[in-house]
Amino acid sequence: MSEGLSVVIPTYNKKKRIHRKKVCIIIPTYNEKENITKLIDALLDVFKDIKNFEMSILVVDDNSPDGTGKIVKKYSISPPHCQIHLLSGKKEGLGKAYIRGFNYAIKKLKADFVFEMDADFSHNPSDIPRFLEAVENGYDFVIGSRYVEGGSIPNNWGIVRKLNSKVGNIFARFIAGLYPIKDCTAGYRCISAKIIKKIDLENLNATGYSFSMNFLYEAIRIKAKVKEIPVDFIDRKFGESKIGFSDIKEFIINSFILRLKKSQKILLLIITSIFLECLLFSIGTIGLEQINFSKLLIDFYIAISLLMSVQCLMNLYMTLYIWETPERMERNKSPKKFLKPKKSFSILLPARNEEQVIGNTIQGLYNINYPKNLMEIIVICEKTDTGTIHQIRQKMNQINDDIIKLVIFDDKPINKPHGLNKGLAIAKNEVITIYDAEDEVNPDIFNVINTVMAQNKNVGIIQSGVQLMNYSSKWFSSHNVLEYYFWFKSRLHFHADVGMVPLGGNSVFFKHKILKEINGWDENCLTEDADIGIRLSTKGIKTMVIYDDLYATREEAPDTIKSFIKQRTRWVQGFLQVFLKFDWLQYPKLSQKLLAVYILLIPFLQAIMILMLPVSLFMMFKFKLPILSTIILILPVYLLFIQLTISLIGLYEFIKIYKLRFNYLTFLVFVITFFPYQWMLGISALRGLLRQIVGKNNWEKTKHLGAHRNIYSSEKTILEKTYETAN
């Protein structure tokens, strides 16, 4: 019932009409038939003694299968001493229910104040007059608190339930930054309509129980006058609790996001502190006959710790960027209806020493659900790679279709960008896309890109998702998988929004003409994807990013530590090469130039930070430092632990989304190996720097075994959907 059902009983005084403030009690329900009529009766009984306010009840029911809505509708027919309203809608979570309720109460019922209240009697209706007393005293946000003096939680709660409540408040207070409030997760609250009108409800980025925290954060931000009154929380007698792990995950993520919303002031403070520290150090040492080298070392490390803290905060912000607003999350979604195929695609498939996987990849690309007359597959190999060439020809003979072409080159350099340029020279279609020899490609990906390009004609590049799958193959695999997950799902959206885009290595779709205009790929660069992305974005070419788990290209993480370090060394060295080309100086905005410098040099910042950690810890224990200096030295470690927490949440989400086998041991190994993995990144960065200094620019190849395909067969993670094709 989208418009709501109401029985309106106006209140009149025969002698004189009295204007009273309107208060609406909003009760979200889902399968609460055992509680709802009892609660309404209890509320009506309390309303009898309330003289200064006009009271009403709004039940927001999420189409309860148990008939809760029907009960309320039938109940509301009999005339009570107040107004009873029913607002029905689809089940979207507690936060969405409250948003619908707020809008209806304020716009339709003209409420001056609204209550948030549970339907399960955990909130005592007899407390309502005390809320209204606080309202009359000038407060516009009154919280029924379990954790102020006089409040309580049930004595019979188990340790898990108590920890859930306590830890939730710790996150809200000390991570999200709601320090003054003792009970940030309380669900029993009275809020002024004036406050609600000032808050953008649709952008609170909370569908579940974290709505309470997010809404409170915004209320405090706009200077709401908040008061906590003690209440006794009562455990439900009937029905079941609706909170689940997804709510806990959303709550934790939102805690960090709210903290990051304050990061601008924090960053300014940190930068100012760096300059003040340097200034004070200079003043303290000028004129001294002998330099205090211990102090010089300490001050240097404090300054570097502050810089590393800024780097960590920036990294956290980009990691969580896509989750900040629902609008950003929508960008990852692919179209539900495909337009008629019109775009033609040339697939460039470079391969070197890929005998084990190339045949399956060619077959997968050929099986794509798209008209064959709008496709061509160009497989590219170097002349001496006879094993791979033999496998390619076998597959070509088996398929027997001239849309598959083999390009063999015999000149140098022998690397991926050189091969791509060879393929580009003969490509004839409108859109150029790149895949790697081990890729597992969704058969509908061209329908997605064809539709998105038709609907966004100003977009020149579309970066689709790439995801490593074998998260449990080696001790470092889960960390590597998570890097891809956050990079393609979140961080690339940030880059696309600011117009400085280092692209991913494959599953990227270019309009053919823009590649021709810049003469293709730089054959001397070890990260040709980042290089071409930066060169194109400096020219204002718009990039769009899509990460949809259904359409993400599946790949495998390296099988050995040696392979991983070689691969990461190549990336780091390539980033350094891109930096030294100085194409990024062509960006029109200073912010884009600074971001380019940050991204291209971040591996070396991470290496410095990892190397600094043991030295910082040693200095903390070796020297008697002021408390503030000690805090600054340990701050990067603290931020790394925050990153670890977010990574664990991301790993759980990845496993859940891709329907992989859940294993607690994987999470334990992830925690234990978090810092060793950071050391591997540091070693790779230093190795890349050394190779660049000595002039070693050869392409170190990573071996592919098809480990991600084994996961496919055992876990059945290939999903199938039927989509309607629009004419």
XYZ file of C-alpha atoms in Angstrom:
727
model
C 0.000 0.000 0.000
C 2.270 2.721 -1.315
C 0.117 5.679 -0.352
C -0.657 4.460 3.157
C -3.931 3.671 4.946
C -5.146 6.110 7.577
C -8.026 6.597 9.941
C -8.029 10.267 10.933
C -9.718 11.325 14.159
C -9.221 15.111 14.534
C -8.819 16.429 18.073
C -10.978 19.441 19.004
C -11.690 21.434 22.090
C -15.318 22.618 21.943
C -14.527 25.910 23.634
C -11.248 26.669 21.874
C -9.183 24.882 19.248
C -5.776 24.063 20.731
C -2.715 23.772 18.488
C -0.540 20.905 19.635
C 2.731 19.578 18.221
C 2.275 16.381 16.215
C 4.277 13.297 17.163
C 4.388 10.136 15.033
C 5.625 6.811 16.422
C 7.236 4.947 13.504
C 7.341 1.168 13.921
C 9.093 -0.830 11.148
C 7.805 -4.407 10.967
C 8.585 -7.665 9.265
C 6.817 -10.788 10.558
C 5.696 -9.197 13.836
C 2.095 -10.455 14.029
C 2.682 -11.765 17.565
C 3.694 -8.315 18.840
C 2.060 -5.577 16.796
C -1.486 -5.451 18.226
C -0.176 -5.737 21.784
C 2.243 -2.879 21.122
C -0.443 -0.649 19.570
C -2.715 -1.264 22.575
C 0.136 -0.394 24.949
C 0.887 2.801 23.023
C -2.756 3.868 22.991
C -2.893 3.378 26.734
C 0.169 5.639 27.168
C -1.274 8.266 24.817
C -4.282 8.774 27.104
C -2.094 10.631 29.601
C -0.270 12.790 27.028
C -1.999 16.180 26.873
C 0.494 18.498 25.134
C 1.056 16.525 21.926
C -1.116 15.032 19.207
C 0.033 11.423 18.922
C -0.134 9.024 15.965
C 1.250 5.630 14.977
C 2.783 4.714 11.599
C 3.497 1.020 10.987
C 5.979 0.608 8.116
C 5.561 -3.006 7.052
C 7.875 -4.717 4.563
C 5.100 -6.889 3.077
C 5.401 -9.384 5.943
C 4.559 -12.935 4.804
C 2.955 -13.624 8.204
C 0.243 -11.021 7.571
C 1.437 -8.289 9.944
C 0.279 -5.592 7.508
C -3.187 -7.102 7.168
C -3.541 -7.182 10.933
C -2.647 -3.484 11.201
C -4.996 -2.571 8.363
C -7.887 -4.408 9.992
C -7.028 -3.019 13.414
C -6.982 0.577 12.163
C -10.640 0.443 11.082
C -11.889 0.724 14.674
C -11.623 4.354 15.881
C -8.926 4.689 18.574
C -7.903 7.832 20.439
C -5.234 8.651 17.857
C -4.340 8.150 14.228
C -3.091 4.756 13.050
C -1.420 4.489 9.642
C -0.065 1.619 7.596
C 2.665 2.101 4.995
C 3.552 -1.035 3.048
C 6.460 -1.661 0.688
C 9.055 -4.177 -0.384
C 11.682 -5.461 2.025
C 14.859 -3.375 1.612
C 16.245 -3.253 5.155
C 15.640 -1.299 8.346
C 17.264 1.896 7.067
C 15.101 2.041 3.960
C 11.995 1.378 6.055
C 12.787 4.332 8.327
C 13.467 6.598 5.357
C 10.047 5.744 3.900
C 8.495 6.277 7.310
C 10.205 9.638 7.882
C 9.104 10.956 4.498
C 5.503 9.832 4.974
C 5.258 11.123 8.548
C 6.641 14.569 7.663
C 5.061 15.121 4.250
C 1.694 13.393 4.668
C 1.059 13.520 8.402
C 2.794 16.875 9.017
C 4.621 15.449 12.055
C 6.773 17.834 14.112
C 8.590 14.934 15.830
C 9.020 11.266 14.955
C 9.952 8.300 17.115
C 12.040 5.337 16.073
C 10.717 2.314 17.929
C 11.009 -1.470 17.588
C 7.927 -3.655 17.307
C 9.163 -6.377 19.660
C 8.612 -4.619 23.043
C 12.359 -4.168 23.559
C 11.429 -0.481 23.923
C 9.026 0.285 26.754
C 6.104 2.514 25.615
C 5.834 3.994 29.121
C 9.155 5.826 28.481
C 7.581 8.025 25.785
C 6.517 10.853 28.163
C 10.151 11.242 29.306
C 11.252 11.669 25.660
C 8.563 14.326 25.172
C 9.651 16.099 28.343
C 13.171 16.442 26.866
C 11.649 17.760 23.642
C 9.740 20.401 25.588
C 13.044 21.421 27.187
C 14.490 22.313 23.790
C 16.235 19.128 22.642
C 15.647 18.062 19.036
C 17.263 14.585 19.146
C 16.496 12.434 22.205
C 18.085 8.978 22.545
C 16.827 6.222 24.809
C 20.233 5.108 26.059
C 21.184 1.767 27.593
C 24.651 2.960 28.550
C 24.110 6.151 30.531
C 23.581 6.007 34.274
C 20.165 4.474 34.964
C 19.981 2.559 31.669
C 20.430 -1.196 31.328
C 20.571 -4.232 29.056
C 19.039 -7.639 29.959
C 20.953 -9.646 32.563
C 20.291 -12.860 30.661
C 22.084 -11.753 27.509
C 24.863 -14.145 26.506
C 28.467 -13.060 26.042
C 28.111 -12.923 22.222
C 25.041 -10.657 22.411
C 26.759 -8.362 24.907
C 29.944 -8.204 22.824
C 27.920 -7.446 19.699
C 26.272 -4.474 21.416
C 29.405 -3.199 23.169
C 31.729 -3.591 20.170
C 29.162 -1.890 17.933
C 29.221 1.136 20.211
C 33.018 1.112 20.322
C 33.139 1.234 16.519
C 30.547 4.003 16.373
C 32.201 6.111 19.078
C 35.901 5.632 18.440
C 36.056 4.694 14.745
C 33.158 6.723 13.314
C 33.955 9.529 15.746
C 30.697 9.843 17.743
C 32.642 10.187 21.008
C 30.137 12.184 23.140
C 27.272 9.710 22.646
C 27.219 6.714 24.975
C 24.669 4.655 22.982
C 25.181 5.275 19.265
C 23.296 2.148 18.160
C 20.126 2.783 20.160
C 16.925 2.166 18.210
C 14.608 4.107 20.551
C 14.805 7.789 19.603
C 12.702 10.928 19.194
C 13.813 13.297 16.416
C 12.639 16.721 15.340
C 11.298 16.976 11.784
C 13.461 20.091 11.352
C 16.569 17.926 11.759
C 15.320 15.235 9.383
C 14.579 17.806 6.669
C 18.194 18.997 6.759
C 19.623 15.502 6.161
C 19.880 13.866 2.731
C 18.235 10.582 3.689
C 18.786 8.913 0.326
C 22.572 9.308 0.591
C 23.062 7.896 4.081
C 24.510 4.729 2.490
C 22.858 2.419 5.014
C 20.116 -0.092 4.350
C 20.409 -2.073 7.590
C 21.059 -1.433 11.252
C 23.938 0.968 10.596
C 21.248 3.492 9.606
C 21.039 4.555 13.268
C 24.744 5.397 13.390
C 24.842 7.128 9.994
C 21.775 9.231 10.770
C 23.132 10.211 14.195
C 26.448 11.208 12.583
C 24.671 13.553 10.160
C 22.487 14.997 12.930
C 25.539 15.857 15.030
C 27.264 17.292 11.968
C 24.422 19.801 11.492
C 24.558 20.760 15.194
C 21.470 18.922 16.451
C 20.880 19.366 20.176
C 21.174 15.794 21.450
C 20.203 14.360 24.833
C 20.436 10.805 26.146
C 17.893 9.588 28.677
C 18.259 6.244 30.475
C 16.047 3.340 29.400
C 15.897 -0.344 30.283
C 16.277 -2.442 27.146
C 13.961 -5.472 27.265
C 14.668 -8.661 25.323
C 11.969 -9.679 22.851
C 9.466 -12.310 24.026
C 7.999 -13.254 20.648
C 9.443 -13.605 17.141
C 13.057 -13.673 16.036
C 15.783 -11.028 15.801
C 16.379 -9.773 12.224
C 20.033 -8.733 12.569
C 22.471 -10.781 10.491
C 26.127 -10.852 9.504
C 25.500 -8.576 6.513
C 24.230 -5.925 8.955
C 27.376 -6.272 11.075
C 29.568 -6.001 7.970
C 27.717 -2.891 6.770
C 28.024 -1.361 10.246
C 31.808 -1.883 10.393
C 32.369 -0.562 6.865
C 30.198 2.488 7.532
C 32.129 3.204 10.738
C 35.318 3.603 8.707
C 33.550 5.562 5.967
C 32.187 8.055 8.512
C 35.673 8.463 9.931
C 37.044 9.141 6.460
C 34.422 11.844 5.926
C 36.302 13.803 8.577
C 39.641 13.141 6.893
C 39.955 16.529 5.177
C 40.486 18.323 8.477
C 42.715 15.507 9.710
C 44.886 15.685 6.583
C 45.186 19.464 6.913
C 46.194 19.042 10.552
C 48.795 16.419 9.669
C 50.312 18.502 6.864
C 50.412 21.558 9.138
C 52.055 19.459 11.837
C 54.774 18.378 9.407
C 55.673 21.983 8.595
C 55.549 22.996 12.261
C 57.717 20.044 13.195
C 60.302 20.975 10.582
C 60.152 24.640 11.657
C 60.547 23.857 15.348
C 63.398 21.490 14.597
C 65.162 24.177 12.567
C 64.696 26.780 15.301
C 65.934 24.338 17.899
C 69.125 23.496 16.022
C 70.112 26.847 14.495
C 73.077 28.336 16.297
C 74.043 25.186 18.158
C 77.715 24.368 17.965
C 77.059 20.646 17.857
C 74.083 19.009 16.149
C 72.122 16.563 18.290
C 72.037 13.619 15.894
C 69.652 11.596 18.086
C 67.153 14.425 17.950
C 67.721 14.789 14.210
C 66.965 11.081 13.697
C 63.868 11.199 15.890
C 62.504 14.305 14.186
C 63.145 12.771 10.785
C 61.213 9.649 11.700
C 58.343 11.657 13.154
C 58.047 13.645 9.900
C 58.191 10.470 7.800
C 55.585 8.795 10.069
C 53.227 11.688 9.458
C 53.726 11.407 5.714
C 53.137 7.662 5.848
C 49.964 8.245 7.860
C 48.686 10.566 5.145
C 49.463 7.859 2.596
C 47.559 5.255 4.649
C 44.523 7.530 4.992
C 44.499 8.152 1.253
C 44.745 4.432 0.603
C 41.832 3.722 2.952
C 39.732 6.432 1.322
C 40.206 4.974 -2.177
C 39.624 1.441 -0.903
C 36.212 2.406 0.487
C 35.354 5.003 -2.174
C 32.649 3.066 -4.011
C 30.768 2.278 -0.775
C 30.417 5.912 0.288
C 27.127 6.541 -1.545
C 24.474 4.307 -3.163
C 24.945 6.236 -6.416
C 28.560 5.111 -6.619
C 27.588 1.502 -5.968
C 25.102 1.713 -8.832
C 27.968 2.442 -11.232
C 29.264 -1.102 -10.837
C 26.036 -2.618 -12.068
C 25.670 -3.810 -15.632
C 22.549 -3.218 -17.735
C 19.666 -5.630 -17.151
C 18.526 -5.334 -20.753
C 20.855 -5.618 -23.718
C 20.481 -3.478 -26.803
C 20.703 -4.974 -30.258
C 24.354 -5.772 -31.171
C 25.853 -2.996 -33.291
C 29.415 -2.441 -32.089
C 32.093 -4.624 -33.661
C 34.948 -5.977 -31.518
C 38.569 -6.863 -32.206
C 40.024 -9.026 -29.430
C 43.789 -8.780 -28.976
C 45.143 -11.892 -27.257
C 48.933 -11.772 -26.694
C 50.459 -15.055 -25.511
C 53.944 -16.206 -24.561
C 54.755 -19.650 -23.129
C 51.065 -20.297 -22.492
C 50.700 -23.846 -23.814
C 48.671 -24.983 -20.812
C 45.912 -22.381 -20.986
C 45.746 -20.755 -24.437
C 43.455 -23.347 -26.048
C 40.723 -22.998 -23.437
C 40.960 -19.205 -23.592
C 40.507 -19.111 -27.378
C 37.536 -21.459 -27.089
C 35.979 -19.304 -24.373
C 36.367 -16.142 -26.451
C 34.914 -17.855 -29.511
C 31.893 -18.980 -27.455
C 30.975 -15.389 -26.536
C 27.259 -14.712 -27.084
C 27.649 -12.153 -29.836
C 27.250 -12.218 -33.649
C 30.375 -13.728 -35.183
C 30.305 -11.227 -38.040
C 30.918 -8.478 -35.444
C 33.929 -10.215 -33.874
C 37.546 -11.064 -34.620
C 40.054 -12.793 -32.358
C 43.684 -11.832 -33.018
C 46.115 -14.146 -31.203
C 49.675 -12.764 -31.062
C 52.862 -14.803 -30.531
C 56.620 -14.416 -30.895
C 58.232 -16.689 -33.514
C 60.376 -18.812 -31.148
C 57.432 -19.720 -28.895
C 56.720 -22.870 -30.878
C 54.812 -24.686 -28.130
C 52.191 -21.970 -27.757
C 51.935 -21.504 -31.533
C 51.291 -25.248 -31.939
C 48.432 -25.143 -29.391
C 46.924 -22.062 -31.078
C 46.951 -23.715 -34.508
C 45.399 -26.876 -33.116
C 42.533 -24.873 -31.651
C 42.132 -22.842 -34.873
C 41.867 -26.057 -36.908
C 39.343 -27.449 -34.447
C 37.087 -24.361 -34.560
C 37.682 -23.741 -38.292
C 36.443 -20.153 -38.451
C 38.360 -17.332 -40.113
C 37.406 -14.826 -37.376
C 40.400 -16.278 -35.465
C 43.697 -14.892 -36.737
C 47.258 -15.699 -35.674
C 49.915 -12.967 -35.774
C 53.540 -14.155 -35.424
C 56.267 -11.535 -35.009
C 60.038 -11.977 -35.044
C 61.348 -8.541 -34.042
C 62.073 -7.007 -30.655
C 61.187 -6.152 -27.980
C 59.591 -9.444 -26.995
C 56.908 -8.171 -24.648
C 53.168 -7.573 -24.357
C 52.935 -3.953 -25.626
C 54.937 -4.828 -28.765
C 52.553 -7.714 -29.422
C 49.532 -5.481 -28.871
C 50.778 -3.005 -31.454
C 51.235 -5.863 -33.940
C 47.621 -6.860 -33.373
C 46.379 -3.272 -33.538
C 47.982 -2.891 -36.976
C 45.621 -5.486 -38.523
C 42.550 -4.957 -36.327
C 39.572 -3.731 -38.335
C 36.682 -3.380 -35.894
C 35.252 -0.390 -34.013
C 36.175 -1.474 -30.471
C 39.545 -2.889 -29.405
C 39.724 -5.073 -26.307
C 42.596 -6.949 -24.671
C 42.550 -10.275 -22.878
C 45.370 -12.298 -21.357
C 46.096 -15.885 -22.293
C 44.700 -17.367 -19.063
C 41.494 -15.299 -18.897
C 38.079 -16.807 -18.230
C 35.583 -14.492 -19.927
C 31.835 -14.208 -19.362
C 29.989 -15.018 -22.607
C 27.728 -11.929 -22.351
C 30.453 -9.331 -21.785
C 30.223 -7.926 -25.347
C 26.469 -7.424 -24.949
C 27.214 -5.444 -21.784
C 29.813 -3.238 -23.476
C 27.721 -2.768 -26.630
C 24.798 -1.558 -24.498
C 26.873 0.694 -22.231
C 28.686 2.301 -25.164
C 25.392 2.934 -26.962
C 23.941 4.561 -23.836
C 27.097 6.613 -23.066
C 28.294 7.950 -26.400
C 30.848 10.316 -24.821
C 32.754 7.434 -23.184
C 35.938 6.448 -25.007
C 37.144 3.669 -22.695
C 35.288 1.112 -20.578
C 37.257 -0.767 -17.938
C 35.484 -3.962 -16.954
C 36.352 -5.955 -13.850
C 39.228 -8.404 -13.529
C 39.290 -10.756 -10.577
C 41.836 -13.270 -9.329
C 39.975 -16.332 -8.085
C 42.355 -18.827 -6.413
C 42.289 -17.074 -3.038
C 43.389 -20.127 -1.042
C 46.069 -21.607 -3.349
C 49.039 -20.131 -1.457
C 49.469 -18.208 1.782
C 49.764 -14.927 -0.137
C 46.961 -15.599 -2.667
C 44.135 -14.122 -0.572
C 46.037 -10.825 -0.202
C 46.651 -10.695 -3.951
C 42.990 -11.478 -4.669
C 41.865 -8.660 -2.348
C 44.118 -6.138 -4.109
C 42.335 -6.862 -7.394
C 38.930 -6.804 -5.700
C 39.377 -3.350 -4.188
C 41.255 -1.949 -7.205
C 38.630 -2.818 -9.819
C 35.549 -2.498 -7.602
C 36.384 0.746 -5.807
C 39.696 2.481 -6.460
C 39.353 2.721 -10.243
C 36.035 4.542 -9.760
C 37.877 7.192 -7.781
C 40.404 7.563 -10.595
C 37.675 7.771 -13.230
C 35.881 10.472 -11.242
C 38.971 12.662 -10.923
C 40.051 12.011 -14.532
C 43.422 10.391 -13.799
C 43.098 6.726 -14.786
C 45.851 4.067 -14.784
C 43.955 1.250 -16.507
C 43.954 -2.466 -15.721
C 45.876 -4.874 -17.925
C 42.930 -6.498 -19.708
C 39.127 -6.492 -20.045
C 39.473 -2.877 -21.130
C 37.572 -1.686 -24.194
C 38.877 1.193 -26.349
C 37.317 2.966 -29.264
C 39.670 2.011 -32.092
C 40.232 5.550 -33.332
C 41.600 6.871 -30.008
C 44.290 4.166 -29.961
C 45.319 5.074 -33.502
C 45.545 8.752 -32.554
C 48.187 8.043 -29.876
C 50.022 5.350 -31.907
C 49.071 2.496 -29.588
C 51.133 1.238 -26.671
C 54.593 2.268 -25.470
C 56.735 -0.797 -26.220
C 59.449 0.196 -23.736
C 57.123 0.416 -20.729
C 56.606 -2.537 -18.393
C 53.145 -1.353 -17.314
C 51.663 -0.524 -20.687
C 48.146 -0.433 -19.221
C 48.884 2.318 -16.696
C 50.857 4.242 -19.314
C 48.171 4.208 -21.993
C 45.482 5.041 -19.435
C 47.377 8.111 -18.251
C 48.223 9.259 -21.770
C 44.579 9.015 -22.855
C 43.168 10.639 -19.718
C 45.543 13.609 -20.082
C 43.794 14.200 -23.417
C 40.396 14.248 -21.719
C 39.226 10.818 -22.937
C 36.417 9.757 -20.612
C 36.761 6.381 -18.893
C 33.876 4.398 -17.411
C 34.425 1.592 -14.888
C 32.150 -1.419 -14.393
C 32.762 -4.113 -11.803
C 30.001 -6.703 -11.826
C 30.875 -10.046 -10.268
C 28.879 -11.832 -12.969
C 30.902 -10.254 -15.793
C 34.319 -9.869 -14.174
C 37.108 -11.656 -16.052
C 38.550 -14.439 -13.921
C 42.317 -14.880 -13.578
C 44.761 -16.651 -11.272
C 47.213 -15.370 -8.683
C 50.903 -16.368 -9.149
C 51.741 -19.878 -7.985
C 55.033 -19.123 -6.180
C 56.607 -16.330 -4.149
C 59.250 -15.962 -6.847
C 56.606 -15.489 -9.550
C 54.709 -13.020 -7.414
C 57.790 -10.897 -6.708
C 58.729 -10.926 -10.408
C 55.239 -9.801 -11.406
C 55.084 -7.085 -8.767
C 58.623 -5.936 -9.609
C 57.536 -5.465 -13.208
C 54.551 -3.359 -12.147
C 56.607 -1.201 -9.791
C 59.363 -0.656 -12.330
C 56.767 0.169 -14.959
C 55.141 2.745 -12.667
C 58.543 4.340 -12.174
C 59.047 4.410 -15.956
C 55.658 6.116 -16.439
C 56.566 8.661 -13.777
C 59.900 9.443 -15.470
C 58.172 9.965 -18.838
C 56.382 12.971 -17.271
C 53.288 12.616 -19.485
C 51.291 13.240 -16.293
C 52.435 16.869 -16.390
C 49.906 17.359 -19.195
C 46.983 17.005 -16.806
C 45.164 20.355 -16.651
C 44.574 20.294 -12.878
C 47.166 20.372 -10.124
C 45.145 17.808 -8.144
C 45.408 15.356 -11.078
C 49.162 15.859 -11.306
C 49.607 15.289 -7.573
C 47.446 12.174 -7.701
C 49.508 10.821 -10.596
C 52.715 11.355 -8.620
C 51.177 9.669 -5.601
C 49.909 6.611 -7.508
C 53.087 6.111 -9.519
C 55.351 6.401 -6.482
C 53.114 4.717 -3.899
C 54.951 1.343 -4.100
C 58.105 3.082 -2.886
C 56.198 4.871 -0.113
C 54.865 1.496 1.008
C 58.377 0.040 0.929
C 59.693 2.900 3.059
C 56.860 2.437 5.543
C 57.467 -1.303 5.894
C 61.186 -0.750 6.403
C 60.451 1.991 8.945
C 58.174 -0.045 11.197
C 60.838 -1.987 13.124
C 62.996 1.139 13.431
C 60.030 3.146 14.748
C 59.247 0.469 17.329
C 62.916 0.360 18.367
C 63.025 4.145 18.805
C 59.863 4.092 20.926
C 61.460 1.709 23.383
C 65.029 3.022 23.109
C 64.322 6.725 23.683
C 62.112 8.382 26.237
C 59.941 10.333 23.830
C 57.027 12.663 24.529
C 53.637 10.971 24.331
C 52.670 12.863 21.167
C 55.873 11.800 19.398
C 55.266 8.178 20.387
C 51.711 8.313 19.053
C 52.897 9.764 15.738
C 55.571 7.072 15.355
C 53.049 4.276 15.904
C 50.245 5.874 13.827
C 51.142 4.063 10.553
C 50.966 0.737 12.421
C 47.523 1.644 13.755
C 46.328 2.520 10.260
C 47.710 -0.743 8.896
C 45.590 -2.603 11.447
C 42.549 -0.663 10.212
C 43.467 -1.744 6.692
C 43.674 -5.333 7.932
C 40.160 -5.095 9.392
C 38.732 -3.717 6.154
C 40.564 -6.407 4.170
C 39.013 -9.161 6.291
C 35.551 -7.752 5.595
C 36.403 -7.532 1.893
C 37.643 -11.138 1.851
C 34.392 -12.335 3.398
C 32.380 -10.345 0.842
C 34.480 -11.702 -2.034
C 33.937 -15.314 -0.923
C 30.220 -14.710 -0.480
C 29.711 -12.902 -3.814
C 31.548 -15.529 -5.843
C 29.928 -18.402 -3.901
C 33.263 -19.951 -2.943
C 33.890 -22.347 -0.097
C 34.133 -20.569 3.270
C 37.067 -21.629 5.454
C 37.953 -20.027 8.810
C 41.558 -21.182 8.365
C 41.906 -18.849 5.363
C 41.017 -15.863 7.561
C 43.477 -16.948 10.237
C 46.253 -17.336 7.653
C 45.293 -13.935 6.212
C 45.788 -12.232 9.592
C 49.058 -14.035 10.343
C 50.528 -13.277 6.917
C 49.310 -9.681 6.601
C 52.646 -8.107 7.552
C 54.799 -10.702 5.722
C 52.796 -9.840 2.587
C 53.569 -6.149 3.104
C 57.244 -7.088 3.318
C 56.936 -8.908 -0.021
C 55.513 -5.721 -1.545
C 58.407 -3.749 -0.069
C 60.981 -6.190 -1.450
C 59.348 -6.023 -4.888
C 59.420 -2.215 -4.832
C 63.113 -2.093 -3.902
C 63.895 -4.715 -6.548
C 62.029 -2.697 -9.184
C 63.951 0.433 -8.222
C 67.267 -1.429 -8.424
C 66.428 -2.900 -11.854
C 65.576 0.545 -13.175
C 68.829 2.013 -11.825
C 70.988 -0.688 -13.447
C 69.012 -0.530 -16.717
C 67.345 -3.969 -16.711
C 64.111 -3.570 -18.672
C 63.408 -7.139 -19.824
C 59.887 -8.524 -19.368
C 59.886 -11.111 -16.533
C 57.154 -13.582 -17.459
C 54.711 -15.020 -14.905
C 53.736 -18.654 -15.387
C 50.021 -19.529 -15.614
C 48.669 -22.952 -14.634
C 44.906 -22.361 -14.855
C 44.358 -22.551 -11.084
C 41.322 -20.268 -11.367
C 39.681 -22.782 -13.702
C 40.001 -25.512 -11.107
C 38.026 -23.284 -8.749
C 35.379 -22.870 -11.420
C 34.816 -26.575 -11.782
C 34.836 -27.372 -8.062
C 32.856 -24.410 -6.791
C 30.556 -23.867 -9.810
C 31.099 -20.141 -9.719
C 30.129 -19.474 -13.328
C 26.722 -17.852 -13.005
C 24.096 -17.810 -15.695
C 21.357 -15.237 -16.243
C 18.837 -14.742 -18.974
C 18.419 -11.195 -20.143
C 15.782 -9.683 -22.337
C 17.181 -8.247 -25.554
C 15.658 -4.902 -26.492
C 15.182 -3.968 -30.150
